[in-house]
Amino acid sequence: MDKCYKSRFLNINPAEKTFLVHRDAYRDPEVFALEQKKVLHKSWIALAHEAEIAKPGDFITRTVVGKDLVLNRDRNGVVRGFYNSCRHRGAAVCRDRGGNSKSFVCPYHGWVYRDDGVLVSTGSPEADAAFPDGFCDGRTTLLSVPNLQQYAGFYFVNFDPDAQSLESFLGGAADCLQMISEHSAVGMEVISGVHEYEINANYKLLCENSYDGYHLSSVHASYVEYLVETMKGSGMELKPVGAARSFGHGHACFEIAIKAGRAVAQWIPSMGEKVREEVEAKREEVIARVGEERGNVICDTHRNMVIFPNSVINDQQSVLVRSIVPTAYNRMMVRAWTLGPIDESDTLREIRLDNMLSFLGPGGFATPDDVAMLELCQRAYEATDVEWNDFSKGFSAEEITREGAEADLYDELQMRAYWLEWDRMMNA
Amino acid sequence: MPEHQRGEQNVQQQNCGLNRPEVEDFLYLEADHLDQWALDEWLGLWSESGELSYQVAPTGEDDPGSLESSSTMFLISDNRYRLEQRIVRMKKNSFHAEYVRSRTRHMYGHVRIIHQDARQAGVQFNASVYRTKGSETVIYPSLVRATLARTPGGLRLVKKRVELDLYCLATMGALTILL
Ligand code: FES
Ligand SMILES: [Fe+2]
């Protein structure tokens, strides 16, 4: 791209090295309605991890991009995704957050669905007799979501019947998920406890923030001071080094080597001498399994990744998945859950959770300050007439066409990759 | 049985002579420090000897009383060091989340002494914390389990564990006040 590019939402000038995004993308309710259709319902959305539905009969209910879903593993081991709505008059057939069940019984008139979604009873033999023949013989089923696929244990849904495969959608981002699955030889599990909180801001603001390296030293000054404090006298230094990387399809991450400690597997003094041996043994196990180079990347670097358009996967103090549910143009619900190796010892599990809580989550030392910034931005979009946001930091026109472009950690390549894809889909 | 509930079963042999009015007086002072944002004074109400624990259990759980922070992701789980660091952070100008501080009102009721031994007592109470930011006010209803120790300096907190009744942290989603 050498020429200027201008759309309703983007204004890119390669000669001037400027990249601007119009604030209507965050503040216009009509844009939000349009992007539900054109972006959110046409992309793969992270839903769950396979560990949540490990056994036949396991089910969970989730809301993603405005759709209430049931995800389960049926008696034959097949993983299924349904809309949580009875085919009779619509009531939710499942009111629990999760559990194990061979069937779903609608509370309204008592229709019974088998775990593969097939209606097997309309409440009683008398009721069955009043329906046409064969009504309960496979003719009526819960409605399945159009597409449900998994990669490296992460389940995604896509509401577009013509969707490309998950793997081709993920492109280069797939390897980051693969790397997470390599934290353990026997697999990962979802740790109990979920952080669910709302933010009064457009969901894209949280995506941008999740891999924004530029804000670390300003917004997280108090967290960085805390980290430095924990390292006092250890001879270790924080020294973050890293890069921002785009993967195509709007996905990108920043990868940063920082001594913040990881249960898989980087020891730092604040974990205590007692566990040093165990963390280092875990590190050797990973390296023996996946090789030295990859093992070092897994153990020493944090990857904050946004899978376009709303799935944030942070591989850092722990693996934290943020499923963002956009609820209005200026509001989102965040559902954050964390993963750890199935075979992790109690000691390491405790360290993992402790280490993560210091940074992440609505009661951590970092996330609340991010939330405050996003809400300040959103408020100004709605209460001022300023039109354009600036994403020019480190912009060079050739990054747009380069596969797997890389940039300085503190640049804004990640967000430009996101906005180019978003703009493309909005104009499609 | 989780460690924080274990004491409830103990047969009382000796106790530290605590009665409810004394506990209530202490808790009202604690609440008052929080509502005044007198953070150092609040920290001063914690026991200086041994390990302490300030926790907020995750929302949306059917049985939060059964959860342990060693195996469940809590909202907050601070030991002494992190609680001190939290206070340090809360006093900084770079504590953006409370740049304009929330006003809070901690209401405590149904205070009960659950058990006591020669040194300390386990108490339980209901709390509703009102938090106002800008033009909005939210309420955090909870059950609080606390351990109070008798020390030469007076009563001191050893543990405070807050189990919220909330399904999620909706309005004012960041938990940047002390519950
Ligand atoms: S709505 Fe489900 S049985 Fe009538
Ligand atoms: Fe941040």
CSV table of C-alpha atoms in Angstrom, one decimal, chain B residues 72-160:
chain,number,residue,atom,x,y,z
B,72,THR,CA,-9.1,-21.7,43.1
B,73,MET,CA,-8.6,-18.3,41.4
B,74,PHE,CA,-9.8,-15.8,44.0
B,75,LEU,CA,-10.4,-12.1,43.3
B,76,ILE,CA,-8.0,-11.1,46.0
B,77,SER,CA,-5.7,-13.3,48.2
B,78,ASP,CA,-3.1,-11.2,50.0
B,79,ASN,CA,-0.6,-12.3,52.5
B,80,ARG,CA,1.1,-9.6,54.7
B,81,TYR,CA,3.6,-8.6,52.1
B,82,ARG,CA,1.0,-8.1,49.3
B,83,LEU,CA,-1.5,-6.4,51.6
B,84,GLU,CA,1.2,-3.9,52.5
B,85,GLN,CA,2.1,-3.5,48.9
B,86,ARG,CA,-1.6,-3.0,48.0
B,87,ILE,CA,-1.8,-0.2,50.5
B,88,VAL,CA,1.4,1.4,49.1
B,89,ARG,CA,-0.1,1.2,45.7
B,90,MET,CA,-3.5,2.6,46.8
B,91,LYS,CA,-1.8,5.7,48.1
B,92,LYS,CA,0.0,6.5,44.9
B,93,ASN,CA,-1.0,9.1,42.4
B,94,SER,CA,-0.5,6.4,39.7
B,95,PHE,CA,-3.4,4.4,41.3
B,96,HIS,CA,-5.5,5.4,38.3
B,97,ALA,CA,-8.5,3.2,39.1
B,98,GLU,CA,-9.2,5.4,42.2
B,99,TYR,CA,-7.8,8.7,40.9
B,100,VAL,CA,-11.1,10.1,42.1
B,101,ARG,CA,-11.7,7.9,45.1
B,102,SER,CA,-14.9,6.0,45.5
B,103,ARG,CA,-16.9,6.9,48.6
B,104,THR,CA,-17.7,3.8,50.6
B,105,ARG,CA,-20.0,3.0,53.5
B,106,HIS,CA,-19.3,-0.3,55.2
B,107,MET,CA,-22.4,-1.6,57.1
B,108,TYR,CA,-21.8,-4.6,59.3
B,109,GLY,CA,-24.5,-6.7,61.0
B,110,HIS,CA,-25.4,-10.1,62.5
B,111,VAL,CA,-22.0,-10.3,64.2
B,112,ARG,CA,-21.4,-13.6,65.8
B,113,ILE,CA,-18.5,-15.1,67.7
B,114,ILE,CA,-18.2,-18.6,66.2
B,115,HIS,CA,-15.4,-20.0,68.3
B,116,GLN,CA,-12.6,-18.8,70.5
B,117,ASP,CA,-9.5,-20.1,72.1
B,118,ALA,CA,-7.0,-18.6,74.5
B,119,ARG,CA,-5.5,-16.4,71.9
B,120,GLN,CA,-8.0,-15.6,69.2
B,121,ALA,CA,-11.6,-15.8,68.1
B,122,GLY,CA,-13.3,-16.6,64.8
B,123,VAL,CA,-16.1,-14.2,64.0
B,124,GLN,CA,-18.7,-14.1,61.2
B,125,PHE,CA,-20.8,-11.2,60.1
B,126,ASN,CA,-22.9,-9.9,57.2
B,127,ALA,CA,-21.6,-6.9,55.4
B,128,SER,CA,-23.1,-4.6,52.7
B,129,VAL,CA,-20.6,-2.1,51.4
B,130,TYR,CA,-22.0,0.8,49.5
B,131,ARG,CA,-19.7,2.3,46.9
B,132,THR,CA,-20.3,5.5,45.1
B,133,LYS,CA,-18.4,6.7,42.1
B,134,GLY,CA,-19.6,9.7,40.1
B,135,SER,CA,-23.4,9.5,39.9
B,136,GLU,CA,-23.6,5.7,40.5
B,137,THR,CA,-23.8,3.7,43.7
B,138,VAL,CA,-23.4,-0.1,43.9
B,139,ILE,CA,-23.8,-2.5,46.8
B,140,TYR,CA,-21.5,-5.4,47.7
B,141,PRO,CA,-23.4,-7.8,49.9
B,142,SER,CA,-21.3,-10.5,51.6
B,143,LEU,CA,-20.6,-12.9,54.4
B,144,VAL,CA,-17.3,-12.1,56.1
B,145,ARG,CA,-15.3,-14.6,58.2
B,146,ALA,CA,-12.6,-13.0,60.3
B,147,THR,CA,-10.1,-14.1,62.9
B,148,LEU,CA,-9.3,-11.6,65.7
B,149,ALA,CA,-6.4,-12.0,68.0
B,150,ARG,CA,-6.0,-10.5,71.4
B,151,THR,CA,-2.7,-8.8,71.6
B,152,PRO,CA,-1.0,-6.5,74.1
B,153,GLY,CA,-2.0,-3.6,71.8
B,154,GLY,CA,-5.6,-4.6,71.7
B,155,LEU,CA,-7.7,-6.6,69.3
B,156,ARG,CA,-6.1,-7.2,65.9
B,157,LEU,CA,-7.2,-8.8,62.6
B,158,VAL,CA,-5.5,-12.0,61.6
B,159,LYS,CA,-7.8,-13.0,58.8
B,160,LYS,CA,-10.6,-11.3,56.8
